[in-house]
Amino acid sequence: MAETFQIQINEKSRIPKYKQIVDSIISDISKGNLQVGEKIPSINELSETCYLSRDTVEKAYKQLKERKVIISVKGKGYYTAKTDLISKVNIFFLVNKPSTYKMIIYNSFVDTIGVNGHVNMFIYHCDESLFIKSLERNMGAYDYYVIMPHFRDENSNHVSYTENVIKVLEQIPKDKLIMLDNTKPGISGNYGAIYQDFQNDIYKALNEGLERIKKYDKIILVYPNKSANPYPRRILHGFQQFCWEHNLDFEILDEIYDEMDLQSKDVYITIQERDLVNLVRQVRKKNLVLGRDIGIISYNETPLKELLGITVISTDFKVMGESAAYMLLKNKKEKVKNVFKYIERNSV
């Protein structure tokens, strides 16, 4: 066992102690304090040394085993796991905005990569010039480039890519490129992609909830036309396709306004968090019953929506991050549409 290896536990931290064990072991592996295949303390040894409960250490080791950071050898103990990669890879991870669901993708990706790589995240806030500068400054400095292409034009509308974006993307070797979230832009070569099909995704998801939706008289999409971080207009097109096909009375609003004229038997689809919060607040203020008088469907799942019982239509952000990491680790160059779900709760 390496003399420099030592579990770091901060008694004053609010981070759970099992998580501190996990982070400490991963950190020691990345720093070289622990070598691949090296023995680490048993559950009992670590429990006694660090004055921790056996359950705490066992929970940490279980998580490390699930992430393939360590393995257990019957009768011998625990060892740091071997890896398919000869050395750690450096990964450039470029996100358009620091939203809750983009962070779910990032965290899932990092967790799946584990000790096999170092991931640096950059944010360009849907700004084309920031995107290009960030890539140009880091071109050739990383082993892999994981990129989410979402931009706004001069009118604050969403665009998937521009000529200048394509030019800089073409400079990345395609065996080092993985496109995330948005459909693949028109770039050449064979590269990996995990993407959403925004128009068909919302269309198919709303069809799954058709029976619940049909009990309402009108369906209203709150689609922010002008936003610092705009949403693909394909969402709007998929919504219209659904309404026309089923002959539903519908309306499209830019936002949830203060003092809305809320009418019973309307169902709303919100995209931005602030519109969801404003709508729920007004529903409660007017003593309307959510799921009976007013329906709400929200776009993009978050833990808070699950807690509040809000029906959602959403891609699986955790799976997207995991799939991208798996594609990178296995050196695959596939184009995969990410799963999209209608998750029914009590708000419709």
C-alpha positions as semicolon CSV with decimal commas, in nm:
position;residue;x (nm);y (nm);z (nm)
1;M;0,000;0,000;0,000
2;A;0,141;0,340;-0,101
3;E;0,271;0,545;0,191
4;T;0,134;0,866;0,033
5;F;-0,220;0,725;0,020
6;Q;-0,444;0,862;0,294
7;I;-0,820;0,906;0,307
8;Q;-0,910;1,272;0,357
9;I;-1,216;1,327;0,578
10;N;-1,332;1,678;0,671
11;E;-1,545;1,647;0,984
12;K;-1,682;2,001;0,942
13;S;-1,796;1,950;0,582
14;R;-2,161;1,894;0,496
15;I;-2,054;1,653;0,221
16;P;-2,158;1,299;0,326
17;K;-1,860;1,103;0,455
18;Y;-1,913;0,815;0,209
19;K;-1,883;1,074;-0,073
20;Q;-1,564;1,211;0,083
21;I;-1,416;0,858;0,079
22;V;-1,511;0,815;-0,289
23;D;-1,364;1,152;-0,387
24;S;-1,048;1,097;-0,182
25;I;-0,971;0,760;-0,343
26;I;-1,039;0,888;-0,695
27;S;-0,821;1,193;-0,625
28;D;-0,533;0,974;-0,501
29;I;-0,553;0,758;-0,814
30;S;-0,549;1,063;-1,042
31;K;-0,250;1,211;-0,852
32;G;-0,059;0,884;-0,871
33;N;-0,065;0,830;-0,494
34;L;-0,249;0,504;-0,570
35;Q;-0,136;0,287;-0,859
36;V;-0,370;0,074;-1,067
37;G;-0,393;-0,272;-0,909
38;E;-0,277;-0,150;-0,568
39;K;-0,441;-0,282;-0,251
40;I;-0,645;-0,040;-0,039
41;P;-0,764;-0,076;0,322
42;S;-1,045;-0,319;0,400
43;I;-1,383;-0,187;0,514
44;N;-1,301;-0,270;0,875
45;E;-0,953;-0,117;0,856
46;L;-1,078;0,209;0,709
47;S;-1,367;0,221;0,953
48;E;-1,131;0,190;1,251
49;T;-0,859;0,420;1,115
50;C;-1,094;0,707;1,023
51;Y;-1,345;0,654;1,306
52;L;-1,628;0,594;1,060
53;S;-1,919;0,354;1,075
54;R;-1,880;0,033;0,879
55;D;-2,198;0,119;0,684
56;T;-2,044;0,448;0,567
57;V;-1,730;0,279;0,432
58;E;-1,932;-0,004;0,280
59;K;-2,153;0,246;0,095
60;A;-1,846;0,424;-0,043
61;Y;-1,682;0,101;-0,158
62;K;-2,006;-0,014;-0,321
63;Q;-2,019;0,309;-0,524
64;L;-1,652;0,278;-0,618
65;K;-1,712;-0,082;-0,733
66;E;-2,015;0,024;-0,940
67;R;-1,801;0,290;-1,107
68;K;-1,529;0,028;-1,165
69;V;-1,277;0,234;-0,968
70;I;-1,203;-0,061;-0,737
71;I;-1,255;-0,438;-0,745
72;S;-1,285;-0,693;-0,464
73;V;-1,084;-1,016;-0,471
74;K;-1,233;-1,288;-0,253
75;G;-1,009;-1,367;0,043
76;K;-0,759;-1,094;-0,046
77;G;-0,935;-0,758;-0,021
78;Y;-0,993;-0,449;-0,234
79;Y;-0,774;-0,321;-0,517
80;T;-0,781;-0,025;-0,753
81;A;-0,923;-0,149;-1,082
82;K;-0,737;-0,190;-1,407
83;T;-0,843;0,035;-1,691
84;D;-0,869;-0,017;-2,065
85;L;-0,688;0,311;-2,121
86;I;-0,310;0,321;-2,096
87;S;-0,319;0,677;-1,969
88;K;-0,580;0,932;-1,874
89;V;-0,736;1,134;-2,153
90;N;-0,794;1,509;-2,144
91;I;-1,144;1,607;-2,249
92;F;-1,270;1,949;-2,361
93;F;-1,641;1,979;-2,274
94;L;-1,818;2,280;-2,429
95;V;-2,171;2,367;-2,307
96;N;-2,401;2,642;-2,431
97;K;-2,543;2,733;-2,087
98;P;-2,508;2,629;-1,720
99;S;-2,869;2,511;-1,676
100;T;-2,975;2,236;-1,435
101;Y;-3,022;1,980;-1,712
102;K;-2,697;2,064;-1,889
103;M;-2,521;2,009;-1,557
104;I;-2,694;1,670;-1,527
105;I;-2,540;1,575;-1,863
106;Y;-2,199;1,700;-1,754
107;N;-2,204;1,529;-1,413
108;S;-2,324;1,202;-1,565
109;F;-2,047;1,221;-1,825
110;V;-1,779;1,292;-1,562
111;D;-1,904;1,014;-1,332
112;T;-1,897;0,762;-1,618
113;I;-1,550;0,868;-1,731
114;G;-1,434;0,825;-1,372
115;V;-1,057;0,801;-1,323
116;N;-0,998;0,741;-1,693
117;G;-0,993;1,108;-1,786
118;H;-0,973;1,473;-1,688
119;V;-1,271;1,681;-1,803
120;N;-1,258;2,061;-1,836
121;M;-1,591;2,237;-1,892
122;F;-1,627;2,562;-2,084
123;I;-1,946;2,769;-2,131
124;Y;-2,017;2,996;-2,430
125;H;-2,372;3,119;-2,347
126;C;-2,505;3,052;-2,699
127;D;-2,265;3,317;-2,832
128;E;-2,099;3,227;-3,163
129;S;-1,786;3,438;-3,104
130;L;-1,728;3,293;-2,755
131;F;-1,775;2,942;-2,896
132;I;-1,520;2,999;-3,172
133;K;-1,265;3,170;-2,945
134;S;-1,293;2,892;-2,687
135;L;-1,229;2,624;-2,948
136;E;-0,949;2,811;-3,124
137;R;-0,766;2,871;-2,794
138;N;-0,785;2,503;-2,707
139;M;-0,740;2,342;-3,049
140;G;-0,494;2,054;-3,027
141;A;-0,463;2,077;-2,648
142;Y;-0,712;1,797;-2,574
143;D;-0,756;1,432;-2,667
144;Y;-1,134;1,465;-2,716
145;Y;-1,383;1,746;-2,780
146;V;-1,742;1,707;-2,657
147;I;-1,957;1,988;-2,792
148;M;-2,321;2,108;-2,764
149;P;-2,410;2,337;-3,058
150;H;-2,684;2,590;-2,970
151;F;-2,657;2,955;-3,080
152;R;-2,863;3,272;-3,102
153;D;-2,869;3,499;-3,406
154;E;-2,891;3,879;-3,409
155;N;-3,268;3,854;-3,350
156;S;-3,221;3,622;-3,049
157;N;-3,358;3,325;-3,242
158;H;-3,209;2,978;-3,207
159;V;-2,970;2,847;-3,472
160;S;-2,795;2,511;-3,465
161;Y;-2,478;2,627;-3,640
162;T;-2,333;2,891;-3,873
163;E;-2,070;2,886;-4,147
164;N;-1,807;3,009;-3,901
165;V;-1,901;2,739;-3,651
166;I;-1,871;2,472;-3,920
167;K;-1,527;2,601;-4,019
168;V;-1,388;2,569;-3,667
169;L;-1,553;2,230;-3,610
170;E;-1,393;2,102;-3,931
171;Q;-1,051;2,165;-3,773
172;I;-1,116;1,903;-3,504
173;P;-1,006;1,550;-3,603
174;K;-1,332;1,356;-3,635
175;D;-1,206;1,065;-3,426
176;K;-1,173;1,316;-3,141
177;L;-1,517;1,478;-3,179
178;I;-1,849;1,396;-3,007
179;M;-2,152;1,618;-3,072
180;L;-2,409;1,638;-2,792
181;D;-2,776;1,735;-2,754
182;N;-2,842;1,906;-3,088
183;T;-2,875;1,723;-3,419
184;K;-2,550;1,689;-3,603
185;P;-2,454;1,990;-3,815
186;G;-2,336;1,950;-4,172
187;I;-1,976;1,866;-4,101
188;S;-1,777;1,603;-4,284
189;G;-1,622;1,283;-4,158
190;N;-1,716;1,007;-3,917
191;Y;-1,768;1,128;-3,561
192;G;-1,986;1,043;-3,260
193;A;-2,317;1,211;-3,177
194;I;-2,584;1,175;-2,906
195;Y;-2,868;1,409;-3,002
196;Q;-3,231;1,511;-2,957
197;D;-3,480;1,524;-3,245
198;F;-3,666;1,826;-3,111
199;Q;-3,965;1,831;-3,349
200;N;-4,044;1,460;-3,346
201;D;-3,961;1,422;-2,977
202;I;-4,226;1,667;-2,854
203;Y;-4,476;1,542;-3,111
204;K;-4,443;1,179;-3,004
205;A;-4,429;1,261;-2,631
206;L;-4,751;1,465;-2,644
207;N;-4,918;1,181;-2,830
208;E;-4,836;0,958;-2,533
209;G;-5,029;1,197;-2,309
210;L;-5,313;1,257;-2,555
211;E;-5,590;1,104;-2,340
212;R;-5,505;1,331;-2,045
213;I;-5,456;1,636;-2,268
214;K;-5,793;1,588;-2,444
215;K;-5,985;1,649;-2,119
216;Y;-5,881;2,016;-2,147
217;D;-6,048;2,270;-2,375
218;K;-5,733;2,449;-2,486
219;I;-5,360;2,372;-2,495
220;I;-5,115;2,662;-2,456
221;L;-4,744;2,646;-2,534
222;V;-4,528;2,905;-2,357
223;Y;-4,242;2,936;-2,606
224;P;-3,990;3,218;-2,532
225;N;-3,935;3,390;-2,866
226;K;-3,659;3,620;-2,746
227;S;-3,414;3,472;-2,500
228;A;-3,044;3,498;-2,415
229;N;-3,039;3,118;-2,444
230;P;-3,301;3,045;-2,713
231;Y;-3,470;2,711;-2,771
232;P;-3,492;2,530;-3,108
233;R;-3,796;2,633;-3,311
234;R;-3,839;2,266;-3,396
235;I;-4,006;2,236;-3,053
236;L;-4,266;2,485;-3,172
237;H;-4,315;2,299;-3,502
238;G;-4,364;1,965;-3,328
239;F;-4,624;2,119;-3,095
240;Q;-4,817;2,269;-3,388
241;Q;-4,806;1,938;-3,574
242;F;-4,957;1,761;-3,271
243;C;-5,237;2,018;-3,231
244;W;-5,330;2,026;-3,600
245;E;-5,335;1,649;-3,628
246;H;-5,575;1,613;-3,333
247;N;-5,780;1,925;-3,412
248;L;-5,699;2,083;-3,074
249;D;-5,764;2,447;-2,988
250;F;-5,422;2,593;-2,911
251;E;-5,237;2,916;-2,846
252;I;-4,868;3,013;-2,830
253;L;-4,750;3,268;-2,572
254;D;-4,407;3,431;-2,530
255;E;-4,419;3,402;-2,151
256;I;-4,641;3,361;-1,845
257;Y;-4,746;3,718;-1,771
258;D;-4,833;3,856;-1,430
259;E;-5,208;3,845;-1,359
260;M;-5,278;3,590;-1,633
261;D;-5,640;3,531;-1,736
262;L;-5,636;3,172;-1,615
263;Q;-5,940;2,983;-1,736
264;S;-6,050;2,645;-1,613
265;K;-5,977;2,355;-1,848
266;D;-5,664;2,507;-2,001
267;V;-5,344;2,302;-2,009
268;Y;-5,007;2,478;-2,035
269;I;-4,674;2,355;-2,166
270;T;-4,390;2,559;-2,016
271;I;-4,028;2,554;-2,128
272;Q;-3,848;2,803;-1,904
273;E;-3,826;2,755;-1,528
274;R;-3,943;3,105;-1,445
275;D;-4,262;3,057;-1,649
276;L;-4,336;2,733;-1,462
277;V;-4,281;2,902;-1,124
278;N;-4,496;3,204;-1,219
279;L;-4,777;2,983;-1,347
280;V;-4,784;2,757;-1,039
281;R;-4,783;3,066;-0,815
282;Q;-5,084;3,213;-0,996
283;V;-5,272;2,882;-0,996
284;R;-5,232;2,862;-0,617
285;K;-5,319;3,229;-0,565
286;K;-5,651;3,181;-0,747
287;N;-5,726;2,860;-0,554
288;L;-5,738;2,654;-0,872
289;V;-5,663;2,284;-0,853
290;L;-5,362;2,172;-1,052
291;G;-5,444;1,869;-1,262
292;R;-5,817;1,939;-1,252
293;D;-5,884;2,308;-1,328
294;I;-5,547;2,386;-1,485
295;G;-5,303;2,140;-1,639
296;I;-4,927;2,186;-1,658
297;I;-4,670;1,997;-1,863
298;S;-4,310;2,113;-1,834
299;Y;-4,029;2,068;-2,085
300;N;-3,708;1,909;-1,951
301;E;-3,700;1,701;-1,635
302;T;-3,534;1,829;-1,317
303;P;-3,535;1,684;-0,964
304;L;-3,749;1,977;-0,845
305;K;-4,025;1,900;-1,098
306;E;-4,028;1,540;-0,983
307;L;-4,060;1,658;-0,623
308;L;-4,348;1,894;-0,710
309;G;-4,532;1,629;-0,912
310;I;-4,512;1,815;-1,244
311;T;-4,575;1,613;-1,560
312;V;-4,280;1,648;-1,796
313;I;-4,173;1,574;-2,151
314;S;-3,801;1,533;-2,152
315;T;-3,494;1,369;-2,289
316;D;-3,297;1,159;-2,041
317;F;-3,003;1,387;-1,962
318;K;-2,828;1,131;-1,742
319;V;-2,835;0,874;-2,022
320;M;-2,704;1,133;-2,267
321;G;-2,397;1,196;-2,053
322;E;-2,341;0,825;-1,991
323;S;-2,376;0,743;-2,363
324;A;-2,126;1,011;-2,464
325;A;-1,873;0,886;-2,210
326;Y;-1,921;0,525;-2,320
327;M;-1,877;0,629;-2,685
328;L;-1,553;0,807;-2,597
329;L;-1,412;0,525;-2,384
330;K;-1,495;0,261;-2,645
331;N;-1,386;0,485;-2,934
332;K;-1,720;0,447;-3,114
333;K;-1,836;0,680;-3,391
334;E;-2,213;0,629;-3,391
335;K;-2,503;0,875;-3,438
336;V;-2,756;0,797;-3,165
337;K;-3,088;0,972;-3,090
338;N;-3,123;1,003;-2,716
339;V;-3,433;0,863;-2,545
340;F;-3,721;1,111;-2,493
341;K;-4,002;1,045;-2,245
342;Y;-4,350;1,156;-2,142
343;I;-4,352;1,125;-1,762
344;E;-4,704;1,154;-1,626
345;R;-4,762;1,300;-1,279
346;N;-5,047;1,479;-1,101
347;S;-5,031;1,813;-1,284
348;V;-5,250;1,699;-1,578
